[in-house]
Amino acid sequence: MSQADESAQQVKGQALKDGLAREFPSLTARGLNPNAAAAVALKIYYRKVKPAVDLKQLQEISAEARHSQQWQSALTVVQDLFCSPETLAVSFMPPCAAAEMSRPLNRALVEQVFTSLSAVQGDVLTAMHSLVHYALVAWPADDDEPPDQHYQALLLRAISIVLLNPWIDDDQTGRRLLVKLMALVGSWAPPLRLQLVSECAQWSSDEMQRLIIAVEQHLTITYFENNNSIDAATHQAVKFLAIISEANDQSKAVSYSNFYLDILNSEDFDVKRDYVNWKRPGLLTDSDFSFCQYPFVYDPATKSDILAFENTGEMQEQFHHAIFDSFFRGGACPYLVLRVRRSPYLVNDTLLQIQNASANNTLKRPLKVQFIGEQGVDEGGVQKEFFQLLMRDMFDPDYGMFKLDEDTRMYWFRASKIDMSMEFELVGTMIGLAIYNSHLLEFCFPMLTYRKLMGHKPTLQDLNGVHPTIFHSLHKLLTQDGAAQLGLVFQVEQEADFGEGLETVDLEAEGANTPVTDNNKQRYVDLYVHHLLETSIQRQFDAFQRGFKRLCGGPALKLFRPEELEKLICGGQNLDFIALEQHTRYDDGFTAHSQAVQWFWKVVHGLQPEQQKQLLFFVTGSDRVPIKGLASLTPPFTISRAGPHSDRLPTAHTCFNHLLLPDYQVRPQFYLLAALNCCCTLLLLDYQSDMLCWYLKTKRVALVQTNSAHRAVWQFVLERVVQMCLVYVSVEENHLAFSTALICSCLH
């Protein structure tokens, strides 16, 4: 090498040192560690990236441009800011002595910068699109070596900033940016995607919701542009939405229902085809993609359809096998027939027959129930009554299986040394059988029950739904100092078996000799929670879960969240009687415009929620709302004309969700008859003589206290009650009330 070349090389080396010396301190001051700072400083020296932008100066330039309407200087700085992931990430890391990436992204600063640039949002979106495109092109292929960890950390921060821009769902440019973002994130390895999940989990509800809306809008547009078909872009978008959903599961920023996709939960979408493609990939399409792989996009109603597909397939298979066997062996019944006696024999009869059906592998046949000694064809109503009575008996505190918390009004497993595994297994089996045969049940379990069924481990927060008093005590213990002064040890007291008072249980070995202090109180709380929610009821819950999974152990059930599983078992809470009215059928001369029908709906819409539940029970035999809402009652709710105007009360065929309504011609008469029906219902609930005497005596007192106009009404009510009570208590069909409050309607 000549002397001139050596001299030139020395000059370049010195220039490199000067350049690194100039950039390196400012980068380390922003939180980058020496290796990352050196790597970025080299890129700045070789002009592959630009130095960090002064964001305060950018906002000042933007303010001046807004005043003068001269944006050229601001746009130049914008181009610098979004020229590379490194520049963008470092610019939003103010000088600080903290270690690299240890500080959370200053989202307030991000919002301020984007707000200052709102007048040129199109240019900003274009610049961000170029940045993401550059990062996507530079990202190595699957088989190549991934970038170093320092670059990945800076890229993650830069992409987080871009995702927080408020215009990502505004126009076509925002959508093009979103497509590039999803493609880039989709190319990342799982560890980097998990870091993005943690970053998104810090977002506010507004930030999370904005991105959800943008992705869902893109999915909807893409789906329709592709003629309702699924392509790689759709798959990519759903995978990206899964990252946001996972982040939201950590932060609970928005409701999980915000992730339901309307296009997939509509009648136009072929969910059965998607289910088949999930169960048997490649059978119907060349792709193995299925939305069932991402269950958060389906609402509970659609998931219940998927579960019905699974159950129906198994049920039909069992039915056909039974028919086939009957040809060759004779006597085989294609149904699961339970012949039972009413209480006090109901639980024992059911237990014996369920055990027999399980041994004979007939549990998954279609269910039929018959009460011994009673006539009636089971078209669904007998099953409803059977499940109601059985659950009422098994959840009776006197039966000893469950205990009712007075604060939450929820049932929980009773800790006991008595082995009742068969009974708990029966409860689980009957819940599974109800799901399998599309029946709703009437009991109240805390959410923890469904979480445990889905494989979740209990936490202290779960205790709040089971034992709120204990939860608040333990929470107070953790948040306050001075635990040693309370005199606690690693022991707990719990109810012993019947008549044995309380018993003491060690939470760990030598628990009686281990005092609770501020240093070990977290361990004490963890052990206490573990004992209450797992150890003490392990045998009972294991049997319960074993029975439940005997019928509901298929993959379709895993699509449900614990909250959705509760709706599947117990129904929803949305008493949408407007939707019920819109989907009601009319028969025997009635139409939606009939006067009596219009009066009926006017009364119904004026009822309180509890009163509407009574009406629902009157017509369907259950006050629970189906998971798809009242509009989806099966069979559909039907109102038939039960003859001309008369004093007869409305009646119902609960097996068919069928209301028989006389063609009332006078509105006060309609109210009065509704009130009469309520009075008779109270008698039907307990028509012992002492109950009847008490009720009539009460109403006679009310009669004396009313004015003369109302006295005639009450006199008529009482006379009709006395005349009809003996008739109504002898009929088998339920005549239940619209509501007790309707009596008051007669007096106004």
XYZ file of C-alpha atoms in Angstrom:
748
model
C 0.000 0.000 0.000
C 1.367 3.409 -0.976
C 1.897 6.219 1.496
C -0.982 8.117 -0.104
C -3.343 5.166 0.358
C -2.270 4.766 3.966
C -2.864 8.431 4.566
C -6.313 8.240 2.988
C -7.114 5.187 5.067
C -6.086 7.006 8.228
C -8.291 9.948 7.298
C -11.271 7.647 6.769
C -10.574 5.876 10.027
C -10.396 9.123 11.906
C -13.594 10.327 10.268
C -15.308 7.096 11.315
C -14.096 7.536 14.879
C -15.266 11.145 14.905
C -18.648 10.124 13.527
C -19.114 7.366 16.094
C -17.910 9.641 18.871
C -20.469 12.219 17.808
C -23.491 9.834 17.649
C -22.611 7.194 20.208
C -23.088 9.291 23.396
C -26.480 10.621 22.307
C -27.690 7.091 21.513
C -26.578 5.646 24.832
C -28.183 8.623 26.559
C -31.477 7.592 24.950
C -31.257 4.173 26.571
C -29.500 2.028 23.978
C -26.845 -0.289 25.326
C -23.308 0.082 23.906
C -23.654 -2.643 21.265
C -26.987 -1.347 19.957
C -25.743 2.261 20.066
C -22.604 1.327 18.100
C -24.644 -0.511 15.462
C -27.010 2.431 14.947
C -24.120 4.939 14.996
C -22.443 2.999 12.177
C -25.626 3.087 10.096
C -25.899 6.832 10.681
C -22.263 7.351 9.647
C -22.734 5.389 6.418
C -26.046 7.239 5.845
C -28.178 4.121 5.899
C -30.349 5.759 8.561
C -30.696 9.291 9.829
C -30.069 10.640 13.340
C -32.898 10.902 15.822
C -35.399 13.678 15.202
C -36.046 16.290 17.869
C -39.780 15.749 18.426
C -40.227 18.989 20.324
C -38.753 20.865 17.403
C -40.993 18.926 15.010
C -44.086 19.992 16.946
C -42.926 23.629 16.898
C -42.342 23.483 13.143
C -45.799 21.909 12.694
C -47.417 24.682 14.756
C -45.748 27.337 12.615
C -46.783 25.528 9.425
C -50.379 25.328 10.594
C -50.329 29.070 11.117
C -48.629 29.893 7.797
C -50.008 26.959 5.796
C -46.455 26.324 4.579
C -45.753 22.663 5.320
C -42.598 21.998 3.326
C -40.213 22.239 6.285
C -42.442 20.060 8.437
C -42.773 17.448 5.698
C -38.997 17.289 5.369
C -38.714 16.473 9.068
C -41.533 13.929 8.703
C -39.584 12.172 5.957
C -36.546 12.073 8.255
C -38.580 10.754 11.180
C -40.059 7.854 9.211
C -37.029 7.085 7.048
C -36.144 3.910 9.006
C -37.266 1.852 12.006
C -34.124 2.822 13.904
C -34.663 6.562 13.446
C -38.318 6.371 14.406
C -37.710 4.210 17.469
C -34.759 6.247 18.784
C -36.588 9.543 18.229
C -39.271 8.422 20.691
C -36.648 7.535 23.313
C -35.846 10.808 25.126
C -32.392 11.017 26.693
C -32.311 8.943 29.865
C -29.886 6.772 31.803
C -32.196 3.738 31.735
C -31.241 0.491 30.064
C -32.314 -0.327 26.516
C -36.026 -0.813 25.959
C -36.699 -0.985 29.706
C -38.968 2.029 29.568
C -42.473 1.642 28.144
C -43.307 3.581 25.021
C -44.522 7.089 25.830
C -47.920 6.781 24.141
C -48.924 10.287 25.217
C -45.952 11.661 23.278
C -46.915 9.540 20.267
C -50.415 10.997 20.381
C -49.057 14.557 20.640
C -46.817 14.108 17.587
C -49.556 12.598 15.446
C -51.980 15.317 16.543
C -49.513 18.009 15.512
C -49.295 16.393 12.043
C -53.038 15.890 11.537
C -53.159 18.484 8.731
C -50.827 16.332 6.617
C -52.020 12.906 7.648
C -51.905 11.647 4.043
C -48.213 12.457 3.778
C -47.555 10.885 7.171
C -49.404 7.702 6.173
C -47.380 7.535 2.948
C -44.128 7.958 4.877
C -45.117 5.221 7.342
C -46.092 2.951 4.458
C -42.631 3.409 2.953
C -41.009 2.641 6.311
C -42.976 -0.593 6.772
C -42.366 -1.601 3.155
C -38.627 -1.043 3.636
C -38.660 -3.147 6.809
C -40.646 -5.924 5.084
C -38.289 -6.074 2.106
C -35.243 -6.072 4.366
C -36.654 -8.807 6.617
C -34.873 -12.112 5.867
C -36.642 -15.138 4.427
C -37.620 -18.031 6.677
C -34.441 -19.980 6.012
C -32.092 -17.026 6.528
C -30.521 -15.826 9.744
C -32.835 -13.397 11.578
C -31.652 -9.849 12.349
C -29.799 -9.206 15.573
C -31.766 -8.651 18.763
C -30.908 -4.947 18.887
C -32.530 -4.295 15.510
C -35.566 -6.421 16.419
C -36.104 -4.391 19.602
C -35.950 -1.100 17.684
C -38.200 -2.461 14.921
C -40.743 -3.584 17.512
C -40.883 -0.098 19.006
C -41.147 1.523 15.585
C -44.031 -0.763 14.533
C -45.787 -0.085 17.843
C -45.618 3.636 17.071
C -47.005 3.129 13.571
C -49.857 0.975 14.923
C -50.831 3.782 17.291
C -51.402 6.300 14.499
C -55.025 7.538 14.626
C -55.626 7.309 10.851
C -54.972 3.631 10.279
C -58.649 3.056 9.447
C -59.389 6.376 7.754
C -58.879 5.835 4.029
C -57.334 3.660 1.353
C -53.821 4.766 2.318
C -54.417 3.681 5.892
C -55.663 0.320 4.695
C -52.608 -0.177 2.455
C -50.420 0.617 5.452
C -52.326 -1.916 7.561
C -51.851 -4.625 4.924
C -48.086 -4.030 4.940
C -48.015 -4.068 8.732
C -49.845 -7.387 8.909
C -47.515 -8.888 6.301
C -44.460 -7.730 8.256
C -45.713 -8.973 11.616
C -46.770 -12.249 9.990
C -43.157 -12.844 8.934
C -41.831 -12.484 12.468
C -40.769 -15.410 14.588
C -43.027 -16.310 17.569
C -40.762 -14.696 20.217
C -40.942 -11.295 18.487
C -44.714 -11.605 18.046
C -45.022 -12.341 21.761
C -43.137 -9.127 22.470
C -45.665 -7.276 20.322
C -48.432 -8.888 22.375
C -46.845 -7.517 25.552
C -46.526 -4.074 23.961
C -50.151 -3.991 22.811
C -51.275 -5.143 26.261
C -50.234 -1.700 27.538
C -52.668 0.123 25.267
C -55.774 1.966 26.356
C -59.259 0.812 25.366
C -59.526 3.532 22.680
C -56.192 2.570 21.127
C -57.110 -1.115 21.171
C -60.584 -0.527 19.768
C -59.301 1.646 16.908
C -56.974 -1.072 15.677
C -59.633 -3.779 16.077
C -62.055 -1.772 13.946
C -59.394 -1.200 11.288
C -58.526 -4.896 11.021
C -62.176 -6.005 11.040
C -63.072 -3.481 8.332
C -60.185 -4.775 6.237
C -61.308 -8.364 6.752
C -64.881 -7.530 5.747
C -63.829 -5.673 2.596
C -61.350 -8.390 1.622
C -63.913 -11.127 2.172
C -66.490 -9.477 -0.085
C -63.919 -8.457 -2.703
C -62.939 -12.133 -2.948
C -66.570 -13.218 -3.458
C -66.924 -14.628 0.047
C -63.807 -16.740 -0.266
C -60.767 -16.977 1.979
C -57.306 -16.195 0.652
C -53.838 -15.750 2.105
C -54.527 -12.078 2.928
C -57.563 -13.074 4.996
C -55.525 -15.653 6.879
C -52.808 -13.081 7.503
C -55.314 -10.556 8.857
C -56.894 -13.094 11.227
C -53.445 -14.085 12.530
C -52.744 -10.412 13.213
C -56.106 -10.041 14.956
C -55.117 -13.018 17.112
C -52.131 -11.030 18.400
C -54.415 -8.169 19.432
C -56.864 -10.614 21.024
C -54.088 -12.219 23.052
C -52.925 -8.795 24.202
C -56.471 -7.907 25.211
C -56.770 -11.145 27.191
C -53.899 -9.832 29.303
C -55.092 -6.252 29.661
C -58.906 -6.593 29.458
C -58.864 -3.191 27.709
C -62.044 -3.986 25.740
C -64.669 -6.689 25.888
C -63.795 -9.963 24.207
C -67.040 -9.586 22.259
C -65.431 -6.741 20.277
C -63.505 -9.392 18.360
C -66.628 -11.096 17.010
C -66.678 -10.698 13.210
C -70.132 -9.857 11.895
C -69.464 -11.378 8.474
C -68.691 -14.740 10.097
C -71.631 -14.675 12.503
C -74.264 -13.933 9.872
C -76.564 -16.408 8.166
C -74.705 -15.834 4.879
C -71.519 -17.462 6.148
C -71.268 -21.248 5.768
C -70.054 -22.088 9.258
C -70.682 -25.798 8.718
C -68.227 -25.809 5.817
C -65.665 -24.061 8.010
C -66.253 -26.650 10.749
C -65.749 -29.537 8.299
C -62.544 -27.937 7.012
C -61.363 -27.674 10.616
C -62.139 -31.304 11.430
C -60.969 -32.702 8.080
C -58.516 -30.261 6.472
C -58.387 -30.403 2.680
C -61.687 -32.279 2.271
C -63.625 -29.334 0.839
C -60.835 -26.912 -0.074
C -57.150 -26.986 -0.943
C -56.360 -24.876 2.113
C -56.179 -26.181 5.661
C -57.246 -22.791 7.047
C -60.345 -22.592 9.227
C -61.719 -19.772 11.347
C -62.258 -22.396 14.060
C -58.503 -22.152 14.593
C -59.188 -18.593 15.818
C -62.359 -19.021 17.921
C -62.349 -15.445 19.213
C -63.956 -14.324 15.908
C -67.088 -16.428 16.525
C -69.841 -15.314 18.884
C -71.472 -17.789 21.307
C -74.420 -18.397 18.978
C -72.160 -19.493 16.117
C -70.069 -21.604 18.468
C -73.242 -23.284 19.674
C -74.023 -24.101 16.033
C -70.580 -25.680 15.671
C -71.154 -27.663 18.859
C -74.552 -28.724 17.496
C -72.884 -29.977 14.313
C -70.536 -32.068 16.399
C -73.255 -33.354 18.728
C -75.724 -34.026 15.921
C -73.154 -36.068 14.047
C -72.440 -38.223 17.097
C -76.139 -38.479 17.949
C -77.071 -39.603 14.436
C -74.266 -42.139 14.461
C -75.497 -43.580 17.758
C -79.096 -43.549 16.483
C -78.193 -45.389 13.281
C -76.134 -47.954 15.176
C -79.113 -48.633 17.439
C -81.430 -49.037 14.448
C -78.921 -51.355 12.797
C -78.576 -53.436 15.968
C -82.356 -53.694 16.290
C -82.545 -55.513 12.948
C -80.116 -58.208 14.028
C -80.479 -58.384 17.805
C -83.984 -57.049 18.320
C -85.323 -54.877 21.113
C -82.723 -52.105 20.847
C -84.147 -48.625 21.393
C -82.570 -45.828 19.330
C -83.179 -43.333 22.155
C -81.779 -42.802 25.610
C -84.986 -43.257 27.590
C -84.993 -42.264 31.255
C -88.002 -43.614 33.177
C -87.990 -41.926 36.573
C -90.157 -41.265 39.577
C -90.534 -37.834 41.071
C -88.909 -36.772 44.342
C -87.743 -38.205 46.645
C -86.733 -40.925 44.152
C -85.711 -38.730 41.229
C -81.976 -38.478 41.937
C -81.528 -42.173 42.692
C -83.555 -43.308 39.666
C -81.600 -41.024 37.381
C -78.236 -42.063 38.820
C -78.907 -45.767 38.269
C -80.092 -45.295 34.690
C -77.243 -42.941 33.751
C -74.734 -45.471 35.081
C -76.411 -48.183 33.034
C -76.461 -46.006 29.905
C -72.794 -45.151 30.378
C -71.886 -48.812 30.710
C -73.881 -49.613 27.544
C -72.457 -46.606 25.662
C -75.914 -45.148 24.945
C -75.558 -41.720 26.562
C -75.136 -40.015 23.186
C -78.461 -41.169 21.815
C -81.350 -38.667 21.550
C -82.955 -38.196 24.982
C -86.513 -39.060 25.973
C -87.879 -38.768 29.536
C -90.918 -40.416 31.068
C -92.251 -39.891 34.584
C -93.477 -43.270 35.788
C -97.243 -43.378 36.290
C -97.870 -40.236 34.244
C -99.134 -39.950 30.716
C -97.501 -37.638 28.236
C -95.376 -37.635 25.112
C -91.952 -36.064 25.503
C -91.679 -33.437 22.800
C -89.220 -31.409 24.834
C -91.412 -30.127 27.657
C -91.040 -33.235 29.802
C -87.261 -33.002 29.441
C -87.348 -29.368 30.555
C -89.308 -30.281 33.663
C -87.034 -33.256 34.342
C -83.862 -31.151 34.245
C -85.461 -28.442 36.409
C -86.575 -30.882 39.092
C -83.354 -32.874 39.082
C -81.112 -29.822 39.399
C -83.346 -28.394 42.104
C -82.947 -31.605 44.134
C -79.200 -31.937 43.618
C -78.495 -28.297 44.436
C -80.658 -28.383 47.556
C -78.267 -27.526 50.438
C -79.899 -30.289 52.489
C -78.625 -32.803 49.959
C -75.092 -31.900 51.020
C -73.376 -31.551 47.656
C -73.326 -27.782 47.193
C -73.542 -24.818 49.496
C -75.097 -21.459 48.701
C -73.155 -18.279 49.429
C -75.559 -15.735 50.899
C -73.663 -12.776 49.408
C -73.286 -13.957 45.823
C -76.286 -16.328 45.712
C -73.958 -18.738 43.920
C -73.478 -22.453 44.549
C -70.066 -23.961 45.238
C -68.838 -27.472 45.959
C -69.097 -28.481 49.597
C -65.821 -29.725 51.084
C -66.574 -33.074 52.677
C -64.892 -36.339 53.569
C -68.022 -38.210 52.543
C -67.482 -39.781 49.155
C -70.249 -38.556 46.854
C -68.276 -38.985 43.660
C -71.135 -40.753 41.868
C -73.537 -37.923 42.663
C -71.087 -35.222 41.521
C -70.357 -37.204 38.391
C -74.100 -37.369 37.789
C -74.390 -33.572 38.016
C -71.586 -33.157 35.495
C -73.134 -35.771 33.224
C -76.566 -34.141 33.376
C -75.106 -30.743 32.517
C -73.364 -32.365 29.563
C -76.567 -34.176 28.635
C -78.484 -30.886 28.716
C -75.941 -29.275 26.380
C -75.986 -32.359 24.175
C -79.776 -32.161 23.841
C -79.976 -28.330 23.660
C -81.582 -27.602 27.021
C -80.873 -24.691 29.354
C -80.396 -25.296 33.072
C -81.386 -23.240 36.077
C -78.572 -22.927 38.583
C -75.923 -20.376 39.480
C -72.273 -21.392 39.499
C -69.537 -18.773 39.899
C -67.445 -18.091 36.803
C -64.615 -20.077 38.361
C -66.531 -23.309 37.714
C -66.473 -22.694 33.980
C -62.860 -21.513 34.095
C -61.828 -24.752 35.799
C -63.783 -26.801 33.263
C -61.816 -25.029 30.527
C -58.497 -25.802 32.246
C -57.758 -22.431 33.912
C -55.980 -22.317 37.255
C -57.733 -20.401 40.068
C -56.356 -17.065 41.253
C -57.088 -14.788 44.178
C -59.452 -12.779 41.973
C -61.504 -15.925 41.310
C -62.100 -16.199 45.051
C -64.187 -13.015 44.894
C -66.907 -14.876 42.997
C -66.927 -17.809 45.423
C -66.223 -16.371 48.888
C -66.220 -12.549 48.615
C -65.794 -12.042 52.358
C -62.641 -14.164 52.449
C -61.395 -12.485 49.271
C -61.643 -9.000 50.794
C -59.908 -10.175 53.960
C -57.000 -11.693 52.040
C -56.752 -8.686 49.733
C -56.604 -6.404 52.761
C -53.898 -8.625 54.274
C -51.757 -8.231 51.143
C -52.172 -4.477 50.834
C -51.516 -3.548 54.463
C -48.496 -3.981 56.704
C -48.458 -5.571 60.137
C -49.503 -9.128 59.253
C -47.652 -10.515 62.281
C -49.914 -8.539 64.618
C -52.978 -10.485 63.412
C -51.776 -13.701 65.033
C -52.388 -15.812 61.933
C -50.670 -19.127 61.256
C -50.592 -21.347 58.186
C -53.870 -23.003 59.111
C -57.495 -22.515 58.079
C -60.800 -23.545 59.527
C -63.522 -25.056 57.390
C -66.901 -26.657 57.877
C -66.677 -30.301 58.787
C -69.253 -32.868 57.744
C -72.808 -32.616 59.005
C -73.059 -32.045 62.723
C -69.308 -31.970 63.322
C -68.764 -28.204 63.548
C -65.446 -26.810 62.292
C -62.161 -28.523 61.565
C -58.629 -27.120 61.283
C -56.486 -27.805 58.215
C -52.751 -27.135 57.839
C -51.851 -25.242 54.665
C -48.343 -26.705 54.780
C -46.307 -28.982 56.993
C -46.031 -27.601 60.532
C -48.556 -24.915 59.570
C -49.667 -24.472 63.163
C -46.124 -23.411 64.082
C -45.597 -21.046 61.133
C -46.814 -17.508 61.844
C -47.918 -15.257 58.988
C -45.662 -12.230 58.532
C -45.253 -9.512 55.934
C -42.477 -11.577 54.377
C -44.507 -14.748 53.856
C -48.075 -13.443 53.595
C -48.129 -13.846 49.805
C -47.338 -17.546 50.210
C -50.043 -17.784 52.878
C -52.623 -16.235 50.549
C -51.576 -18.449 47.635
C -51.871 -21.577 49.772
C -55.206 -20.416 51.223
C -56.659 -19.821 47.746
C -55.276 -23.126 46.493
C -56.857 -24.935 49.442
C -60.290 -23.327 49.111
C -60.601 -23.556 45.332
C -58.715 -26.749 44.569
C -57.435 -29.022 47.332
C -60.512 -29.056 49.570
C -62.914 -29.857 46.724
C -60.561 -31.834 44.462
C -62.429 -35.142 44.666
C -65.796 -33.485 44.147
C -64.724 -31.363 41.191
C -62.789 -34.176 39.509
C -65.926 -36.331 39.557
C -68.032 -33.416 38.306
C -65.582 -32.718 35.476
C -65.356 -36.390 34.590
C -69.120 -36.567 34.172
C -69.225 -33.337 32.173
C -66.525 -34.435 29.726
C -68.204 -37.779 29.242
C -70.555 -35.974 26.864
C -68.750 -32.686 26.196
C -65.170 -33.727 25.686
C -65.016 -32.973 21.961
C -62.909 -30.276 20.302
C -65.895 -27.989 19.627
C -66.309 -27.206 23.324
C -62.751 -25.858 23.441
C -63.853 -23.022 21.167
C -65.784 -21.438 24.046
C -64.505 -18.966 26.579
C -65.595 -19.610 30.192
C -68.087 -16.721 29.930
C -69.518 -18.194 26.755
C -69.726 -21.661 28.282
C -71.906 -20.214 31.056
C -74.259 -18.767 28.421
C -74.345 -22.110 26.635
C -75.387 -23.925 29.821
C -77.584 -21.353 31.563
C -78.638 -19.039 28.737
C -78.163 -15.319 28.260
C -79.544 -12.292 30.057
C -80.841 -10.226 27.140
C -84.635 -10.227 27.425
C -85.232 -8.766 23.973
C -89.001 -9.074 23.667
C -88.985 -6.738 20.668
C -86.978 -9.344 18.755
C -89.348 -12.034 20.067
C -92.342 -10.070 18.764
C -90.701 -9.678 15.356
C -90.173 -13.445 15.062
C -93.491 -14.581 16.561
C -95.829 -16.698 14.467
C -99.625 -16.418 14.585
C -102.233 -19.102 14.051
C -105.964 -19.894 14.098
C -107.047 -16.497 12.798
C -104.648 -14.241 14.689
C -102.247 -11.882 12.926
C -99.775 -9.318 14.189
C -102.475 -6.680 13.658
C -105.205 -8.363 15.723
C -106.422 -6.125 18.540
C -105.920 -8.713 21.283
C -102.400 -9.412 20.011
C -101.483 -5.730 20.015
C -102.843 -5.367 23.547
C -100.834 -8.433 24.580
C -97.544 -6.995 23.292
C -98.264 -3.604 24.845
C -98.611 -5.294 28.230
C -95.503 -7.440 27.690
C -93.256 -4.512 26.747
C -94.380 -2.673 29.869
C -93.327 -5.439 32.242
C -90.254 -5.339 34.429
C -87.457 -7.809 33.597
C -88.395 -10.193 36.407
C -92.003 -10.109 35.239
C -90.951 -10.809 31.669
C -89.050 -13.838 32.946
C -92.297 -15.101 34.469
C -94.039 -14.737 31.122
C -91.182 -16.567 29.428
C -91.532 -19.385 31.958
C -95.295 -19.427 31.387
C -94.922 -20.016 27.651
C -91.700 -22.054 27.372
C -91.342 -23.781 30.730
C -88.041 -21.960 31.391
C -87.129 -18.375 32.188
C -83.719 -18.736 30.526
C -82.881 -16.927 27.282
C -81.402 -19.140 24.534
C -77.811 -18.368 23.621
C -78.970 -16.931 20.285
C -81.632 -14.755 21.916
C -85.399 -14.962 22.213
C -85.789 -14.696 18.448
C -84.248 -18.164 18.125
C -86.744 -20.078 20.293
C -87.187 -23.606 19.018
C -89.978 -24.258 18.151
C -90.741 -20.602 17.300
C -92.953 -18.665 19.696
C -96.524 -18.945 18.432
C -99.722 -17.169 19.516
C -103.010 -18.849 18.576
C -106.569 -17.565 18.859
C -108.230 -19.561 21.644
C -111.806 -18.795 20.713
C -113.783 -15.546 20.932
C -113.854 -13.059 23.780
C -114.447 -14.793 27.114
C -113.432 -14.872 30.745
C -111.093 -17.764 30.109
C -107.434 -17.289 30.931
C -104.538 -17.588 28.477
C -102.903 -21.029 28.505
C -99.700 -22.414 27.029
C -98.239 -25.570 25.517
C -94.713 -25.331 26.906
C -93.457 -28.208 24.732
C -94.114 -26.118 21.642
C -93.643 -22.545 22.989
C -97.276 -21.994 22.093
C -99.554 -19.409 23.741
C -103.343 -19.828 23.482
C -104.899 -16.388 23.779
C -108.665 -15.706 23.739
C -109.689 -12.927 21.356
C -110.244 -10.311 24.046
C -112.204 -7.301 22.854
C -111.958 -4.938 25.832
C -108.587 -3.782 27.099
C -109.495 -3.585 30.847
C -110.828 -7.102 30.567
C -107.513 -8.240 29.158
C -105.621 -6.674 32.081
C -108.073 -8.177 34.544
C -107.759 -11.659 33.087
C -103.972 -11.364 33.112
C -104.204 -10.471 36.808
C -106.544 -13.402 37.393
C -104.030 -15.685 35.783
C -101.431 -14.319 38.179
C -103.669 -15.041 41.176
C -104.278 -18.602 40.048
C -100.562 -19.070 39.548
C -99.834 -18.220 43.159
C -102.338 -20.870 44.138
C -100.770 -23.365 41.765
C -97.318 -22.806 43.236
C -98.583 -24.153 46.524
C -102.261 -25.133 46.563
C -102.355 -26.500 50.060
C -105.391 -25.393 52.008
C -103.481 -23.230 54.460
C -101.837 -21.364 51.591
C -105.230 -20.796 49.965
C -106.769 -19.508 53.188
C -103.853 -17.156 53.823
C -103.983 -15.799 50.307
C -107.750 -15.191 50.303
C -107.602 -13.595 53.760
C -104.896 -11.216 52.556
C -106.921 -10.218 49.535
C -110.076 -9.684 51.578
C -108.131 -7.205 53.720
C -107.052 -5.437 50.540
C -110.660 -5.508 49.367
C -111.888 -3.682 52.459
C -109.180 -1.030 52.106
C -109.901 -0.198 48.465
C -112.449 2.335 47.266
C -115.834 1.301 45.916
C -114.771 1.274 42.263
C -111.823 -0.989 42.943
C -113.781 -3.105 45.414
C -115.937 -4.479 42.627
C -112.853 -5.515 40.716
C -111.366 -7.325 43.691
C -114.692 -8.980 44.519
C -114.785 -10.372 41.004
C -111.174 -11.532 41.305
C -111.820 -13.367 44.542
C -114.990 -15.028 43.330
C -113.272 -16.265 40.188
C -110.283 -17.526 42.198
C -112.538 -19.542 44.498
C -114.461 -20.934 41.516
C -111.449 -21.882 39.454
C -108.747 -22.887 41.900
C -110.094 -26.427 42.301
C -110.219 -26.799 38.528
C -106.734 -25.486 37.886
C -105.016 -27.547 40.544
C -106.339 -30.704 38.911
C -105.051 -30.119 35.387
C -101.596 -31.292 34.391
C -100.657 -28.411 32.123
C -98.854 -25.439 33.664
C -100.846 -22.217 33.956
C -98.253 -19.707 35.094
C -98.482 -15.977 35.616
C -97.589 -13.050 33.472
C -96.568 -11.263 36.675
C -97.786 -10.380 40.122
C -97.476 -6.686 39.265
C -100.281 -6.978 36.739
C -102.734 -7.061 39.632
C -101.794 -3.463 40.257
C -102.539 -2.653 36.630
C -106.206 -3.387 37.323
C -106.293 -0.569 39.858
C -104.987 2.192 37.535
